[in-house]
Tab-separated table of C-alpha atoms in Angstrom:
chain	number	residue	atom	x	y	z
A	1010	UNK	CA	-40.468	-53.269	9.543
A	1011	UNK	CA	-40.019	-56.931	10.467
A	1012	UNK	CA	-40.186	-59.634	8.118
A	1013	UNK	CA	-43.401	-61.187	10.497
A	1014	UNK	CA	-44.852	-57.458	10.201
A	1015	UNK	CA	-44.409	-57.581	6.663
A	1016	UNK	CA	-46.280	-61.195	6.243
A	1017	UNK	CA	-49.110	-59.965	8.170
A	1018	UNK	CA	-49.622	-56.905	6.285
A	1019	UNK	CA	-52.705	-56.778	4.351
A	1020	UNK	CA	-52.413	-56.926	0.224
A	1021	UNK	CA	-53.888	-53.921	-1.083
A	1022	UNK	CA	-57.111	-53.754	-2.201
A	1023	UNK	CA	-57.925	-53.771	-6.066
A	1024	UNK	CA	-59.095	-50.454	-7.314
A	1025	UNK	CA	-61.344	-52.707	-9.643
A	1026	UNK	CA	-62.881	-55.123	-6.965
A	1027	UNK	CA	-66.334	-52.865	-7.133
A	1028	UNK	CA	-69.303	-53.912	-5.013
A	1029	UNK	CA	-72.723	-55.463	-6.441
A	1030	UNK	CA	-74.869	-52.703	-6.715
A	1031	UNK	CA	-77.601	-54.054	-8.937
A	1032	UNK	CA	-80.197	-54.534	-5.702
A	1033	UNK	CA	-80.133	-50.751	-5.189
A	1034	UNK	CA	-82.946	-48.699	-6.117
A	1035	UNK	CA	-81.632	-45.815	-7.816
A	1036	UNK	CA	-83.417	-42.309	-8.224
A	1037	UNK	CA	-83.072	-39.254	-10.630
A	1038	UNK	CA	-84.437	-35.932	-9.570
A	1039	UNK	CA	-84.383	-33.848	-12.838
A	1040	UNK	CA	-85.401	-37.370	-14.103
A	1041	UNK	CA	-88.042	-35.498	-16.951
A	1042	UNK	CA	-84.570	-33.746	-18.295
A	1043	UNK	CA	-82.624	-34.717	-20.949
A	1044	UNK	CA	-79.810	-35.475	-18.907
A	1045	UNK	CA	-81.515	-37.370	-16.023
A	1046	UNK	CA	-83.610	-38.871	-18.333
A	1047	UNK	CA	-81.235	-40.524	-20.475
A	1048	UNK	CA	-79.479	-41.680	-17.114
A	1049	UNK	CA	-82.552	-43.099	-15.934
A	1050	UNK	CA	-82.891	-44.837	-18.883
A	1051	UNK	CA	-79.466	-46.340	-19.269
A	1052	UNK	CA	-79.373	-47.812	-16.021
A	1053	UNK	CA	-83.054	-49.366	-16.174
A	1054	UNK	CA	-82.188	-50.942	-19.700
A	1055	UNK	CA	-79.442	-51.969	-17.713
A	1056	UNK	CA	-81.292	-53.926	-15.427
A	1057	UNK	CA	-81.356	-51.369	-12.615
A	1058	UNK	CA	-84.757	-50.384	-10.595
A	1059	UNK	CA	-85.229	-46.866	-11.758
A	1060	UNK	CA	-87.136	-43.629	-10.294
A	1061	UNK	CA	-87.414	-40.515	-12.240
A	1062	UNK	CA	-88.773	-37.380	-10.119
A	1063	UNK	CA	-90.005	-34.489	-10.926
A	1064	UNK	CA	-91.521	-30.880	-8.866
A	1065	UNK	CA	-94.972	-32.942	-10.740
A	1066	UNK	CA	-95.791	-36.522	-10.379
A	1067	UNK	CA	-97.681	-36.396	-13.677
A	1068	UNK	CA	-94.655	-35.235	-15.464
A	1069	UNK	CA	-92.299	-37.828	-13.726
A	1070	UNK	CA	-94.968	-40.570	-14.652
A	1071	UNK	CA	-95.456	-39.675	-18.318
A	1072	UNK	CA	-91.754	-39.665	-18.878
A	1073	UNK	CA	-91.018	-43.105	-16.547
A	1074	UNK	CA	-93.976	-44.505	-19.172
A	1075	UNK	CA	-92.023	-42.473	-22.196
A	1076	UNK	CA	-89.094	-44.569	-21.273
A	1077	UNK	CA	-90.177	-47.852	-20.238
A	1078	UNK	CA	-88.119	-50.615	-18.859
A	1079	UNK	CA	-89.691	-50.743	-15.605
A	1080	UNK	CA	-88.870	-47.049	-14.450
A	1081	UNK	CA	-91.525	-45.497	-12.372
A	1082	UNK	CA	-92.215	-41.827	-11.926
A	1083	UNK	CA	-93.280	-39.694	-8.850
A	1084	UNK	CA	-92.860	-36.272	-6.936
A	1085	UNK	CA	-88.854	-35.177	-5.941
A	1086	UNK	CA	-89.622	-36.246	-1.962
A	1087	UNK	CA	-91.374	-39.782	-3.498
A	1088	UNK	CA	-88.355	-40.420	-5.180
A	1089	UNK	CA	-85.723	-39.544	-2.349
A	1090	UNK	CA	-87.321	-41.320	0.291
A	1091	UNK	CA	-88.040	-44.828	-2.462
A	1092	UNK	CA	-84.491	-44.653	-3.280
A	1093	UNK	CA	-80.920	-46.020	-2.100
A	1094	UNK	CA	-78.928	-43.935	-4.379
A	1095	UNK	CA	-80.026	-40.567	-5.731
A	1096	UNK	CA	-78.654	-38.940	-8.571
A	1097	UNK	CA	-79.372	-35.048	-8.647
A	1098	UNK	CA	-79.573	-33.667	-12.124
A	1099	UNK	CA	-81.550	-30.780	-12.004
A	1100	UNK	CA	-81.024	-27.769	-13.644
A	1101	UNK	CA	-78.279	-25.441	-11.844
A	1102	UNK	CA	-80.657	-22.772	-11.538
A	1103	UNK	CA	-82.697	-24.799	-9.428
A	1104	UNK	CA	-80.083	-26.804	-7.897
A	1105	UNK	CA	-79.694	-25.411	-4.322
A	1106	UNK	CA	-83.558	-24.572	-4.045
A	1107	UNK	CA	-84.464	-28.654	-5.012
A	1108	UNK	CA	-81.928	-30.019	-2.153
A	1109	UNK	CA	-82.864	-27.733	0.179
A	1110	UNK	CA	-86.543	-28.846	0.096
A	1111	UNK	CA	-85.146	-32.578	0.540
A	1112	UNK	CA	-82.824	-32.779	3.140
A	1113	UNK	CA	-85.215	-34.532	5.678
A	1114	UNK	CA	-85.790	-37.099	2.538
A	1115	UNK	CA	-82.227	-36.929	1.771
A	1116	UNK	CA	-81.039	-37.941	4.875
A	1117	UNK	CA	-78.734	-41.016	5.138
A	1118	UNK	CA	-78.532	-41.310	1.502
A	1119	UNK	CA	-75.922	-41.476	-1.061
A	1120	UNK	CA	-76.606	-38.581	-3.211
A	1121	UNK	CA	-74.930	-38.693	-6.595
A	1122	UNK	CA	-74.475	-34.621	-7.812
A	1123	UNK	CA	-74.046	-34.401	-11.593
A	1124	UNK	CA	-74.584	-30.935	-12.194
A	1125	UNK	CA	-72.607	-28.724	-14.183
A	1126	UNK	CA	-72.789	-24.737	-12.828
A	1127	UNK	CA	-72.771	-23.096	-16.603
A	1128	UNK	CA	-73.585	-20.071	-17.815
A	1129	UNK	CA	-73.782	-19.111	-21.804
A	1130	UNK	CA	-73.095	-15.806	-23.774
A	1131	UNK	CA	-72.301	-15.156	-27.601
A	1132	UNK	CA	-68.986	-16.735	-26.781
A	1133	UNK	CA	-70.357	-20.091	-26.164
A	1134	UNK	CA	-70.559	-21.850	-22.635
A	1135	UNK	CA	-68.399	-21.383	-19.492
A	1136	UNK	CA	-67.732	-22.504	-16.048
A	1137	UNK	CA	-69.319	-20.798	-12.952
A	1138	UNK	CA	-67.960	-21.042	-9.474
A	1139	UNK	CA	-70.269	-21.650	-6.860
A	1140	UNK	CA	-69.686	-19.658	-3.437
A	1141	UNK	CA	-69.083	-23.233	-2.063
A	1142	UNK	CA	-66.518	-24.352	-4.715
A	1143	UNK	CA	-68.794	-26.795	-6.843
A	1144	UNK	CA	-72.228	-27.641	-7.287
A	1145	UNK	CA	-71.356	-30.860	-5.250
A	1146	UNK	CA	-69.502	-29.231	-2.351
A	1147	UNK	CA	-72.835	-26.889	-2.417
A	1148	UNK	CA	-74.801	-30.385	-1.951
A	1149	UNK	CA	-72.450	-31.329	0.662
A	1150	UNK	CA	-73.149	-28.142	2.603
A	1151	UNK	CA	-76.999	-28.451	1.745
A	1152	UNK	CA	-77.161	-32.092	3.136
A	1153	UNK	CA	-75.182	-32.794	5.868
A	1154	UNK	CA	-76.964	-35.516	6.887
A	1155	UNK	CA	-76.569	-37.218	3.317
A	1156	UNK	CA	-73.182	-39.003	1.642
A	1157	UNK	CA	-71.901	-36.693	-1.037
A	1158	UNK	CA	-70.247	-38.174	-4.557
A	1159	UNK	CA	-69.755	-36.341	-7.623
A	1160	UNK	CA	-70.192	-37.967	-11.141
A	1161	UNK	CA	-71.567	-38.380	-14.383
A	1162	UNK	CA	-71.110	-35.187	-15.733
A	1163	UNK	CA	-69.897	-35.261	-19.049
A	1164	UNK	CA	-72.278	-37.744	-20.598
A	1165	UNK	CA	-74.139	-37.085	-23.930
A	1166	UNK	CA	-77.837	-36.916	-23.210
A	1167	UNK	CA	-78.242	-37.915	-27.086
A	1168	UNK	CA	-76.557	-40.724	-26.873
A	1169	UNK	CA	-78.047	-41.743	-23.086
A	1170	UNK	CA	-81.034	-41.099	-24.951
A	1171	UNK	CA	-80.399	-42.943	-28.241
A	1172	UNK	CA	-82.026	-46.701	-28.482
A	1173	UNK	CA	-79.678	-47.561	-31.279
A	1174	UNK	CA	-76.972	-46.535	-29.404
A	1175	UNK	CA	-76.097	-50.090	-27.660
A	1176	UNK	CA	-72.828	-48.691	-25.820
A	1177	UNK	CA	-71.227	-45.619	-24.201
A	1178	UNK	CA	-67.549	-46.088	-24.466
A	1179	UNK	CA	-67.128	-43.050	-22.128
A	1180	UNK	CA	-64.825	-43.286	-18.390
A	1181	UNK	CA	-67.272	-41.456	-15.911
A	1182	UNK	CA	-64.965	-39.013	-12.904
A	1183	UNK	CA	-66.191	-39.675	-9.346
A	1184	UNK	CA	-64.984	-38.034	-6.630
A	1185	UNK	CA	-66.553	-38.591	-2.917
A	1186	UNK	CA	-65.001	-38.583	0.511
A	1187	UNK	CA	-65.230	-41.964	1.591
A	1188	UNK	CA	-63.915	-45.018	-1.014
A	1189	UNK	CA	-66.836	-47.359	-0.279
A	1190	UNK	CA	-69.109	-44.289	-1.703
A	1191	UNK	CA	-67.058	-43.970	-4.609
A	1192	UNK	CA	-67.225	-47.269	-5.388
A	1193	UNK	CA	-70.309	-47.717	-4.984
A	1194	UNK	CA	-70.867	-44.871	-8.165
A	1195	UNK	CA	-67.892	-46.763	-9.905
A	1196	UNK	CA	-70.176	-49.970	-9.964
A	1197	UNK	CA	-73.085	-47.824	-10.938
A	1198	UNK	CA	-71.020	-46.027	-13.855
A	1199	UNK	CA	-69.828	-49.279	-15.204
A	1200	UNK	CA	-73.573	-51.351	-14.959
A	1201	UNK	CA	-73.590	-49.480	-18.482
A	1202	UNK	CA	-71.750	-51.182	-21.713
A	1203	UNK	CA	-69.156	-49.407	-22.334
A	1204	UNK	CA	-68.771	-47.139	-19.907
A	1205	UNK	CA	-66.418	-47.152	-16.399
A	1206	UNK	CA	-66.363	-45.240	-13.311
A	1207	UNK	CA	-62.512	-43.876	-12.554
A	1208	UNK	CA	-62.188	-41.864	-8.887
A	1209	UNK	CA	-60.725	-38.485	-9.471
A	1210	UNK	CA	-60.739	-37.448	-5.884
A	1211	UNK	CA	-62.000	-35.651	-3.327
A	1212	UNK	CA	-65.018	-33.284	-3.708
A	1213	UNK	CA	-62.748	-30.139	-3.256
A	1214	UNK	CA	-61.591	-30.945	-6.659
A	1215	UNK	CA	-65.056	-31.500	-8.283
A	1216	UNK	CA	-65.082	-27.583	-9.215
A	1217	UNK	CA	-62.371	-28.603	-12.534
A	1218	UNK	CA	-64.560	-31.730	-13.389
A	1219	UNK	CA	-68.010	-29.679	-13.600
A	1220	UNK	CA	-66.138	-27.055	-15.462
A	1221	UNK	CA	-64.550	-29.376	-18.085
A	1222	UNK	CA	-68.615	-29.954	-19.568
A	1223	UNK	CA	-68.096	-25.859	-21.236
A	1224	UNK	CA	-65.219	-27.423	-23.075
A	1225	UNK	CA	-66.757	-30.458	-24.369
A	1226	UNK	CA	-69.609	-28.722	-25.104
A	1227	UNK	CA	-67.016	-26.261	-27.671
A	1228	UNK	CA	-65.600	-29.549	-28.815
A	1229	UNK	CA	-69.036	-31.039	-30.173
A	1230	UNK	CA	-69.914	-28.009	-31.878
A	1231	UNK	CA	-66.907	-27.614	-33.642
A	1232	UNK	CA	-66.807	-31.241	-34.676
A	1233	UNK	CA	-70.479	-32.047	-34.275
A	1234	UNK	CA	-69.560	-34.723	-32.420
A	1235	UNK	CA	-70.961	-35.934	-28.252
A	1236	UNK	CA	-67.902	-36.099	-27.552
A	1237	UNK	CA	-66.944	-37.965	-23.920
A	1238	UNK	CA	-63.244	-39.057	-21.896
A	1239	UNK	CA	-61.323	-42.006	-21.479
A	1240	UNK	CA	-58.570	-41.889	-18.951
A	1241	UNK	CA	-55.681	-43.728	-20.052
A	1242	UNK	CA	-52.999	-46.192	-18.249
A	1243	UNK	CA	-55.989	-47.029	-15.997
């Protein structure tokens, strides 16, 4: 390389230069459950314009009036097609079923997967593979007109949920396929005190991030604890 190619080279981009993303309307379907409910939460106290849905409007309203801070409630498809970012946190059960019923809604959206595919037995909780890898890559596959990211999956819903609670010193994985997605979600994560958005990759390595929730959730018992991660030298 010449010494005029090198001066013309671009500097490389800060991984910490994150977009504004406090205009975006942000949606949780699963937004009556304890985990979308304490996201919706954080991000409206937050400042962010918040949509909880639910399979019932009623539901999704009395929990957006549970909550407060400006979140409204409506129906899953009221809440895809109202929002610019959705987060999916639905149970895993019902995981596949739910997108499928919103692709048309879903379409041209950045949809934010934080499900974790679990199952439990006297043994405690542990990881299930989906057939397409992760419960994200299953999203991808289910929405192919949508933008795929992965993250937010190893947040305590106590402490989402906990008004005395005034930060979440947590560092939130997000994986996607294209770095303005993920850093979009980054700026999201980090809208909440404490916490940060780190990317750890692609979605074809979302499987190990979902599956890391059964060991937390043998951490907190043990310790009583809500345990969460920080990444370090970040």
């Amino acid at each position: 390389m010449t010494s005029t190619d090198s001066a013309q080279k671009a500097p490389a981009k800060d991984p910490w230069d994150l977009p504004d993303v406090s205009g975006h309307v942000v949606g949780v379907l699963g937004g009556t459950g304890p985990q979308g409910k304490g996201l919706a939460y954080r991000l409206a106290r937050a400042g962010q314009k918040v949509i909880i849905g639910s399979r019932a409007a009623e539901r999704a309203r009395a929990a957006a009036d549970e909550l407060g801070h400006g979140i409204e409630g409506a129906d899953n498809a009221e809440t895809a097609r109202r929002s610019d970012i959705v987060i999916v946190a639905v149970p895993w059960d019902g995981h596949g079923d739910t997108l499928k019923a919103l692709r048309e809604e879903l379409a041209g959206k950045l949809v934010v997967d934080c499900v974790n595919p679990l199952g439990f037995d006297k043994k405690g909780a542990y990881a299930l593979k989906p057939e397409e890898g992760s419960a994200a890559e299953q999203a991808a596959a289910l929405l192919p007109d949508s933008r795929v990211a992965a993250a937010f999956h190893h947040l305590s819903a106590v402490l989402l949920q906990d008004p005395q609670t005034e930060r979440i010193d947590t560092d939130v994985m997000v994986l996607g396929e294209e770095r303005a997605d993920v850093e979009i979600v980054q700026a999201l994560a980090g809208r909440i005190p404490g916490m940060r958005g780190v990317f750890a990759g692609r979605l074809r390595n979302a499987h190990q991030v979902e599956s890391l929730v059964a060991n937390l959730i043998s951490v907190n018992r043990r310790y009583k604890a809500h345990a969460g991660l920080r990444v370090t030298d970040v």
